[in-house]
Coordinates of C-alpha atoms and ligand atoms in Angstrom, one line a residue:
X70 CA 0.0 0.0 0.0
X71 CA 1.2 3.4 -0.8
X72 CA 2.3 5.5 2.1
X73 CA 0.3 8.6 3.0
X74 CA 0.9 12.0 1.5
X75 CA 2.5 14.3 4.1
X76 CA 0.6 17.6 4.3
X77 CA 2.1 20.3 6.6
X78 CA 2.0 24.1 6.7
X79 CA 4.8 24.2 4.1
X80 CA 2.8 22.1 1.6
X81 CA 2.4 18.6 0.4
X82 CA 5.1 15.9 -0.1
X83 CA 4.9 12.4 -1.5
X84 CA 6.4 9.7 -3.6
X85 CA 6.1 10.4 -7.3
X86 CA 3.8 7.9 -9.1
X87 CA 2.7 6.3 -5.9
X88 CA 0.8 8.8 -3.8
X89 CA 1.9 12.0 -5.7
X90 CA 0.4 11.9 -9.2
X91 CA -0.6 14.7 -11.6
X92 CA -4.2 14.1 -10.5
X93 CA -3.3 14.9 -6.9
X94 CA -1.3 17.9 -8.0
X95 CA -4.2 19.2 -10.1
X96 CA -6.5 18.9 -7.1
X97 CA -4.0 20.7 -4.9
X98 CA -3.9 23.5 -7.4
X99 CA -7.7 23.7 -7.3
X100 CA -7.7 23.7 -3.5
X101 CA -5.1 26.6 -3.5
X102 CA -7.2 28.5 -6.1
X103 CA -10.3 28.0 -4.0
X104 CA -8.6 29.6 -1.0
X105 CA -7.3 32.5 -3.2
X106 CA -10.8 33.2 -4.5
X107 CA -12.3 33.0 -1.0
X108 CA -9.9 35.5 0.3
X109 CA -10.1 38.0 -2.6
X110 CA -12.6 40.4 -4.1
X111 CA -15.2 38.6 -6.2
X112 CA -14.0 40.0 -9.6
X113 CA -10.3 40.3 -8.8
X114 CA -7.8 39.1 -11.4
X115 CA -5.5 36.7 -9.6
X116 CA -2.0 35.8 -10.6
X117 CA 0.2 33.0 -9.2
X118 CA 3.8 32.4 -10.2
X119 CA 5.0 28.8 -10.3
X120 CA 8.5 27.4 -10.2
X121 CA 10.1 24.0 -9.8
X122 CA 13.4 22.4 -8.8
X123 CA 15.1 20.2 -11.4
X124 CA 13.6 16.8 -10.5
X125 CA 12.5 14.9 -13.7
X126 CA 9.0 14.6 -12.2
X127 CA 8.7 18.4 -11.8
X128 CA 7.4 19.3 -15.2
X129 CA 4.4 17.1 -15.2
X130 CA 3.5 18.0 -11.7
X131 CA 3.9 21.7 -12.5
X132 CA 1.7 21.3 -15.6
X133 CA -1.0 19.6 -13.4
X134 CA -0.9 22.3 -10.7
X135 CA -1.1 24.9 -13.6
X136 CA -4.2 23.2 -15.0
X137 CA -5.8 23.1 -11.6
X138 CA -5.2 26.8 -11.0
X139 CA -6.1 27.9 -14.5
X140 CA -9.3 25.8 -14.6
X141 CA -10.3 27.8 -11.5
X142 CA -9.7 31.1 -13.3
X143 CA -6.2 31.9 -11.9
X144 CA -3.5 33.2 -14.2
X145 CA -0.3 31.2 -13.9
X146 CA 3.2 32.7 -14.6
X147 CA 5.6 29.9 -15.3
X148 CA 9.1 30.6 -14.0
X149 CA 10.5 27.3 -15.1
X150 CA 13.4 25.7 -13.1
X151 CA 14.2 28.2 -10.3
X152 CA 15.2 28.1 -6.6
X153 CA 12.6 28.2 -3.9
X154 CA 13.6 31.7 -2.7
X155 CA 13.4 33.0 -6.3
X156 CA 9.7 32.1 -6.3
X157 CA 9.2 34.1 -3.1
X158 CA 10.9 37.1 -4.7
X159 CA 8.9 36.9 -7.8
X160 CA 5.6 36.6 -5.9
X161 CA 6.2 40.1 -4.6
X162 CA 8.0 41.5 -7.7
X163 CA 5.0 40.5 -9.9
X164 CA 2.3 41.4 -7.3
X165 CA 1.0 37.8 -7.3
X166 CA -1.7 36.5 -5.0
X167 CA 0.5 33.5 -4.3
X168 CA 3.3 31.3 -5.4
X169 CA 3.8 27.5 -5.9
X170 CA 7.1 25.6 -5.9
X171 CA 7.3 22.0 -7.0
X172 CA 10.1 20.6 -4.9
X173 CA 10.9 18.0 -2.3
X174 CA 13.9 20.1 -1.1
X175 CA 16.7 17.8 0.2
X176 CA 14.7 14.6 0.0
X177 CA 15.8 11.8 -2.4
X178 CA 14.8 11.9 -6.0
X179 CA 11.7 9.5 -5.7
X180 CA 10.0 12.3 -3.7
X181 CA 8.5 15.5 -4.9
X182 CA 6.3 18.1 -3.3
X183 CA 4.2 21.2 -3.7
X184 CA 4.9 24.2 -1.5
X185 CA 2.6 27.2 -1.3
X186 CA 3.3 30.8 -0.7
X187 CA 0.8 33.6 0.0
X188 CA 1.1 37.1 -1.4
X189 CA 3.6 38.1 1.3
X190 CA 6.0 35.3 -0.1
X191 CA 5.5 33.3 3.1
X192 CA 4.0 29.9 3.7
X193 CA 0.4 30.0 4.8
X194 CA -0.2 30.4 8.6
X195 CA -1.5 27.2 10.3
X196 CA -5.2 28.0 10.0
X197 CA -4.9 28.8 6.3
X198 CA -2.8 25.7 5.7
X199 CA -5.5 23.6 7.5
X200 CA -8.3 25.3 5.4
X201 CA -6.4 24.4 2.1
X202 CA -5.8 20.9 3.3
X203 CA -9.4 20.2 4.1
X204 CA -10.5 21.7 0.8
X205 CA -8.0 19.4 -0.9
X206 CA -9.0 16.3 1.0
X207 CA -12.8 16.6 0.5
X208 CA -12.4 18.2 -2.9
X209 CA -14.7 21.0 -2.0
X210 CA -13.5 23.5 -4.6
X211 CA -14.7 27.1 -5.2
X212 CA -17.9 26.8 -7.4
X213 CA -19.1 30.3 -7.9
X214 CA -18.9 30.8 -11.6
X215 CA -18.9 30.5 -14.4
X216 CA -15.1 31.2 -14.4
X217 CA -13.1 32.3 -17.3
X218 CA -10.0 30.0 -17.5
X219 CA -6.8 31.6 -16.3
X220 CA -4.1 32.6 -18.8
X221 CA -0.7 30.8 -18.7
X222 CA 2.5 32.8 -19.4
X223 CA 6.2 32.4 -19.1
X224 CA 8.7 34.7 -17.3
X225 CA 12.4 34.2 -17.8
X226 CA 13.6 37.2 -15.8
X227 CA 13.5 35.7 -12.4
X228 CA 17.3 35.0 -12.1
X229 CA 18.1 38.6 -12.9
X230 CA 15.5 40.0 -10.4
X231 CA 16.8 37.6 -7.6
X232 CA 20.5 38.3 -8.2
X233 CA 19.9 42.1 -8.4
X234 CA 18.3 42.0 -4.9
X235 CA 21.2 40.0 -3.5
X236 CA 23.8 42.3 -5.0
X237 CA 22.0 45.2 -3.4
X238 CA 22.8 44.0 0.2
X239 CA 26.6 43.5 -0.3
X240 CA 29.5 45.6 -1.5
X241 CA 30.1 43.7 -4.7
X242 CA 33.2 45.8 -5.7
X243 CA 34.9 44.9 -2.4
X244 CA 34.2 41.2 -2.9
X245 CA 35.3 41.3 -6.6
X246 CA 38.6 42.9 -5.6
X247 CA 39.5 39.7 -3.7
X248 CA 39.1 37.4 -6.8
X249 CA 37.9 34.5 -4.6
X250 CA 38.0 31.0 -6.0
X251 CA 34.8 29.2 -5.2
X252 CA 33.6 25.7 -5.8
X253 CA 29.8 25.5 -6.1
X254 CA 28.2 22.1 -5.7
X255 CA 24.5 22.4 -6.8
X256 CA 23.8 18.6 -6.8
X257 CA 22.3 19.1 -10.3
X258 CA 19.5 21.1 -8.7
X259 CA 17.9 24.5 -9.4
X260 CA 20.7 26.5 -7.7
X261 CA 23.5 26.1 -10.2
X262 CA 22.4 28.7 -12.8
X263 CA 21.5 31.6 -10.5
X264 CA 24.3 30.6 -8.0
X265 CA 26.9 30.6 -10.7
X266 CA 25.7 33.9 -12.2
X267 CA 25.8 35.6 -8.8
X268 CA 29.3 34.4 -8.0
X269 CA 30.5 35.5 -11.4
X270 CA 29.0 38.9 -10.9
X271 CA 30.8 39.0 -7.5
X272 CA 34.1 38.6 -9.4
X273 CA 34.7 35.0 -8.2
X274 CA 36.5 32.3 -10.2
X275 CA 33.7 29.7 -10.1
X276 CA 34.4 26.0 -10.3
X277 CA 30.9 24.4 -10.9
X278 CA 30.3 20.9 -9.6
X279 CA 27.1 19.0 -10.4
X280 CA 25.8 22.0 -12.2
X281 CA 23.4 20.5 -14.8
X282 CA 19.8 21.0 -13.7
X283 CA 18.8 17.5 -14.6
X284 CA 17.5 16.5 -11.1
X285 CA 19.7 13.4 -11.4
X286 CA 21.4 14.0 -8.0
X287 CA 25.1 13.3 -8.2
X288 CA 25.1 12.4 -4.4
X289 CA 22.4 12.2 -1.8
X290 CA 21.0 15.7 -1.9
X291 CA 21.0 16.8 1.7
X292 CA 24.1 19.0 2.1
X293 CA 25.6 17.1 5.0
X294 CA 29.3 16.1 5.6
X295 CA 28.9 12.5 4.3
X296 CA 27.4 13.7 1.1
X297 CA 30.0 16.4 0.3
X298 CA 33.2 14.4 0.0
X299 CA 33.4 15.3 -3.7
X300 CA 33.1 19.0 -2.9
X301 CA 35.8 18.8 -0.3
X302 CA 38.1 17.1 -2.8
X303 CA 37.3 19.7 -5.4
X304 CA 38.1 22.6 -3.0
X305 CA 41.4 20.9 -2.2
X306 CA 42.3 20.3 -5.8
X307 CA 41.5 23.9 -6.8
X308 CA 43.1 25.4 -3.7
X309 CA 39.8 27.3 -3.4
X310 CA 38.9 29.9 -0.8
X311 CA 35.6 28.3 -0.1
X312 CA 33.3 25.5 -1.2
X313 CA 29.5 26.0 -1.2
X314 CA 26.9 23.3 -1.4
X315 CA 23.2 24.0 -2.2
X316 CA 20.3 21.6 -1.7
X317 CA 18.1 20.9 -4.8
X318 CA 15.9 23.9 -4.3
X319 CA 18.8 26.1 -3.2
X320 CA 17.3 27.4 0.0
X321 CA 20.0 25.8 2.2
X322 CA 23.7 26.3 2.0
X323 CA 26.6 24.3 3.5
X324 CA 30.2 25.4 3.6
X325 CA 33.6 23.8 3.1
X326 CA 36.5 25.9 4.3
X327 CA 39.8 26.6 2.5
X328 CA 41.4 23.6 4.2
X329 CA 38.8 21.4 2.4
X330 CA 36.9 20.7 5.7
X331 CA 33.2 20.6 5.9
X332 CA 32.3 23.1 8.7
X333 CA 28.7 22.1 9.4
X334 CA 25.5 23.8 8.4
X335 CA 25.1 25.6 11.8
X336 CA 28.0 27.8 10.7
X337 CA 26.2 29.2 7.6
X338 CA 23.7 31.3 9.6
X339 CA 26.4 32.2 12.2
X340 CA 28.8 33.5 9.6
X341 CA 26.1 35.5 7.8
X342 CA 25.0 36.9 11.1
X343 CA 28.6 37.8 12.0
X344 CA 28.7 40.0 8.9
X345 CA 25.4 41.6 9.4
X346 CA 26.0 42.3 13.1
X347 CA 29.4 43.8 12.2
X348 CA 27.6 46.4 10.2
X349 CA 24.7 47.3 12.6
X350 CA 23.0 46.0 15.7
X351 CA 19.5 44.7 16.1
X352 CA 17.4 41.6 16.5
X353 CA 17.9 38.2 14.9
X354 CA 15.5 35.3 14.9
X355 CA 16.0 31.6 14.7
X356 CA 14.4 28.4 15.8
X357 CA 14.8 26.6 19.2
X358 CA 17.1 23.9 17.7
X359 CA 19.7 26.3 16.4
X360 CA 23.2 26.8 17.9
X361 CA 24.1 29.4 20.6
X362 CA 26.7 30.8 18.2
X363 CA 24.0 33.2 17.0
X364 CA 23.4 34.4 20.6
X365 CA 27.1 35.0 21.1
X366 CA 27.4 37.0 17.9
X367 CA 24.3 39.1 18.7
X368 CA 25.3 39.7 22.3
X369 CA 28.8 40.9 21.3
X370 CA 27.1 43.5 19.1
X371 CA 24.6 44.5 21.7
X372 CA 21.8 42.8 19.8
X373 CA 19.4 40.0 20.8
X374 CA 18.0 36.7 19.4
X375 CA 14.3 35.7 19.3
X376 CA 13.7 31.9 19.4
X377 CA 10.7 30.5 17.5
X378 CA 9.2 27.0 17.0
X379 CA 11.0 25.0 14.3
X380 CA 9.9 25.8 10.7
X381 CA 10.9 28.5 8.3
X382 CA 7.4 30.1 8.4
X383 CA 7.7 30.6 12.2
X384 CA 11.2 32.2 11.8
X385 CA 10.1 34.4 8.9
X386 CA 7.0 35.6 10.8
X387 CA 9.1 36.5 13.9
X388 CA 11.5 38.4 11.6
X389 CA 8.8 40.5 10.0
X390 CA 7.1 41.2 13.4
X391 CA 10.4 42.3 15.0
X392 CA 12.0 43.9 12.0
X393 CA 15.0 41.5 12.3
X394 CA 18.3 42.3 10.6
X395 CA 19.1 38.6 10.0
X396 CA 17.5 35.2 10.7
X397 CA 17.1 31.6 9.6
X398 CA 17.7 28.1 10.8
X399 CA 20.7 26.0 11.7
X400 CA 20.2 23.8 8.7
X401 CA 22.0 26.3 6.5
X402 CA 18.9 28.4 5.9
X403 CA 19.7 32.2 6.0
X404 CA 16.9 34.8 5.7
X405 CA 17.6 38.5 5.0
X406 CA 14.3 40.4 4.7
X407 CA 16.0 43.0 2.4
X408 CA 15.9 40.2 -0.2
X409 CA 12.9 38.2 0.9
X410 CA 11.3 36.2 3.8
X411 CA 12.6 32.9 2.4
X412 CA 15.8 30.9 3.3
X413 CA 18.1 31.7 0.4
X414 CA 21.5 30.1 -0.5
X415 CA 22.3 33.1 -2.7
X416 CA 22.0 35.5 0.2
X417 CA 24.1 33.2 2.4
X418 CA 26.9 33.0 -0.2
X419 CA 26.9 36.7 -0.7
X420 CA 27.0 37.5 3.0
X421 CA 29.8 35.0 3.7
X422 CA 31.9 36.3 0.8
X423 CA 31.4 39.8 2.1
X424 CA 32.5 38.7 5.6
X425 CA 35.7 37.2 4.0
X426 CA 36.3 40.4 2.0
X427 CA 35.7 42.7 5.0
X428 CA 37.9 40.8 7.5
X429 CA 40.6 39.6 5.1
X430 CA 40.3 36.3 7.1
X431 CA 39.7 32.7 6.1
X432 CA 36.6 30.6 6.6
X433 CA 38.4 28.2 9.0
X434 CA 39.7 31.1 11.1
X435 CA 36.3 32.8 11.2
X436 CA 34.6 29.5 12.1
X437 CA 37.1 28.9 14.9
X438 CA 36.4 32.4 16.3
X439 CA 32.6 32.0 16.5
X440 CA 32.5 28.2 17.2
X441 CA 33.6 25.9 19.9
X442 CA 30.3 24.2 20.5
X443 CA 29.5 20.6 20.2
X444 CA 25.9 19.6 19.2
X445 CA 24.4 16.1 19.3
X446 CA 21.0 15.0 17.9
X447 CA 19.0 12.0 18.7
X448 CA 15.6 10.7 17.6
X449 CA 13.5 8.1 19.3
X450 CA 10.0 6.7 18.5
X451 CA 7.4 8.5 20.5
X452 CA 3.8 9.5 20.4
X453 CA 2.6 12.9 21.8
X454 CA 1.9 11.4 25.3
X455 CA 5.4 10.1 25.5
X456 CA 6.9 13.5 24.5
X457 CA 4.7 15.2 27.1
X458 CA 5.7 12.9 29.9
X459 CA 9.4 13.1 29.0
X460 CA 9.3 16.9 29.0
X461 CA 7.5 16.9 32.4
X462 CA 10.2 14.6 33.8
X463 CA 13.0 16.7 32.3
X464 CA 11.5 19.8 33.9
X465 CA 11.8 18.1 37.3
X466 CA 15.4 17.0 36.5
X467 CA 16.5 20.6 35.4
X468 CA 14.5 22.8 37.8
X469 CA 16.9 25.8 37.2
X470 CA 16.7 25.8 33.4
X471 CA 15.2 28.7 31.5
X472 CA 12.3 27.1 29.6
X473 CA 10.7 27.8 26.2
X474 CA 7.7 25.7 25.6
X475 CA 6.6 27.1 22.2
X476 CA 7.6 23.9 20.4
X477 CA 8.2 20.9 22.7
X478 CA 10.5 22.4 25.3
X479 CA 13.9 24.0 25.2
X480 CA 15.9 23.9 28.4
X481 CA 18.7 26.6 28.7
X482 CA 21.3 26.1 31.4
X483 CA 24.6 27.9 31.7
X484 CA 26.7 25.1 30.2
X485 CA 24.2 23.5 27.8
X486 CA 20.9 23.8 26.1
X487 CA 18.6 20.9 25.3
X488 CA 15.6 20.8 23.0
X489 CA 13.0 18.0 23.2
X490 CA 10.3 18.2 20.5
X491 CA 7.9 16.0 18.6
X492 CA 8.3 15.7 14.9
X493 CA 5.6 17.3 12.8
X494 CA 5.7 14.5 10.2
X495 CA 6.7 11.3 11.9
X496 CA 5.8 9.6 15.3
X497 CA 9.2 10.4 16.7
X498 CA 10.7 12.9 19.1
X499 CA 14.0 14.7 18.6
X500 CA 16.4 15.5 21.4
X501 CA 19.2 17.9 20.7
X502 CA 21.9 19.1 23.1
X503 CA 24.6 21.7 22.6
X504 CA 27.5 22.4 25.0
X505 CA 31.1 23.6 24.9
X506 CA 32.4 20.0 24.8
X507 CA 31.2 16.6 23.8
X508 CA 31.3 15.1 27.3
X509 CA 28.9 17.7 28.7
X510 CA 26.4 17.5 25.8
X511 CA 26.5 13.7 26.0
X512 CA 26.0 13.8 29.8
X513 CA 22.8 15.7 29.4
X514 CA 21.5 13.6 26.5
X515 CA 22.2 10.5 28.6
X516 CA 20.3 11.9 31.5
X517 CA 17.3 12.6 29.3
X518 CA 17.4 9.2 27.6
X519 CA 17.5 7.6 31.0
X520 CA 14.1 9.3 31.7
X521 CA 12.6 7.5 28.7
X522 CA 13.4 4.1 30.1
Ligands
MG34 MG1 15.5 23.0 0.5

């Protein structure tokens, strides 16, 4: 039996040809169109822009979503193969009522998904996401008509619009003067073309790796250490200043330093924040599972950090509400509102290169300056009752901890933080600890795991 489609605030994800078919995609397009009609003036002309990552299944799913939207009277602007943040930028640039991205992000190639954005370029809030989900599940589509079918058009300008916005937030001349050598591994995803263009415009010598947008992933697509051995080798061979790795929809970025060592995705946001906080002070936002490096950087600049539940939409919303100067998530997702409220590997690359140019330092030295933490992550099978009872037991075990219960519970103690949270998509809980050394982090993890026995 086919496994269930996963539907969350950020959209729908499934296995292509099994539970994710063009018929499903068309219905999801109709459900989104129904929501857009129900929240707009009766005679409003509504435009939605649609992009996809490079997976081979993307075109037929995109065509199906387009037919669903257009059959419900929505005009569709096809952006072709583009990054997820590009779609967010184009939603606002083209004054669209919404955006759609066909992507399964870092998941293996048999998966694909459909992400939705509202007119503010952000994922729908939970109540809207639930409304669209119910509408999709019971196929209760908008039926006030008759509707004229929507028009379908193509827009090829999105790379230029995106890159211009990124170039606006850095000193491209100062970066170009450094003539950085950069290896860019795009895993044959959507990020190669705009990523390569951006780096070229920043005066870098670009060595592209896995740069054909075929969706035939040259390695498992999540930008983690074990998947980026080829990038490390290429950085070493080229004597490059830095290696960058994008995930297939190019919202996440991982970094390899000039010694050809993978430094970990937590450092992407930290390095970007280091640059931004060196220029001005203010507020940053990130989720509860992200490293304390960000707090250290903000504190040194007289700034502060807001912690949100896990999920890009939660971080982006907190950033908008608090006018944050930088934000994102510890998985390599950097958000700069000057460009858009979406995690963006192009933004991350530009900010990191600007930091290198400004300090005259190297990635390894900068990472050593801001780092020195050890993080460990565990997941164990658990239903919601088990998560609740574990959190209650941990509260008794750590009575002096500062608590944040907005997403499971984060316990902040002077020498460690722990985050216990239920997964949104699987019957598991995650337990994360970060301390200055491995022994301390492990001691706290062991203490929590003992409570589960
Ligand atoms: Mg992604």
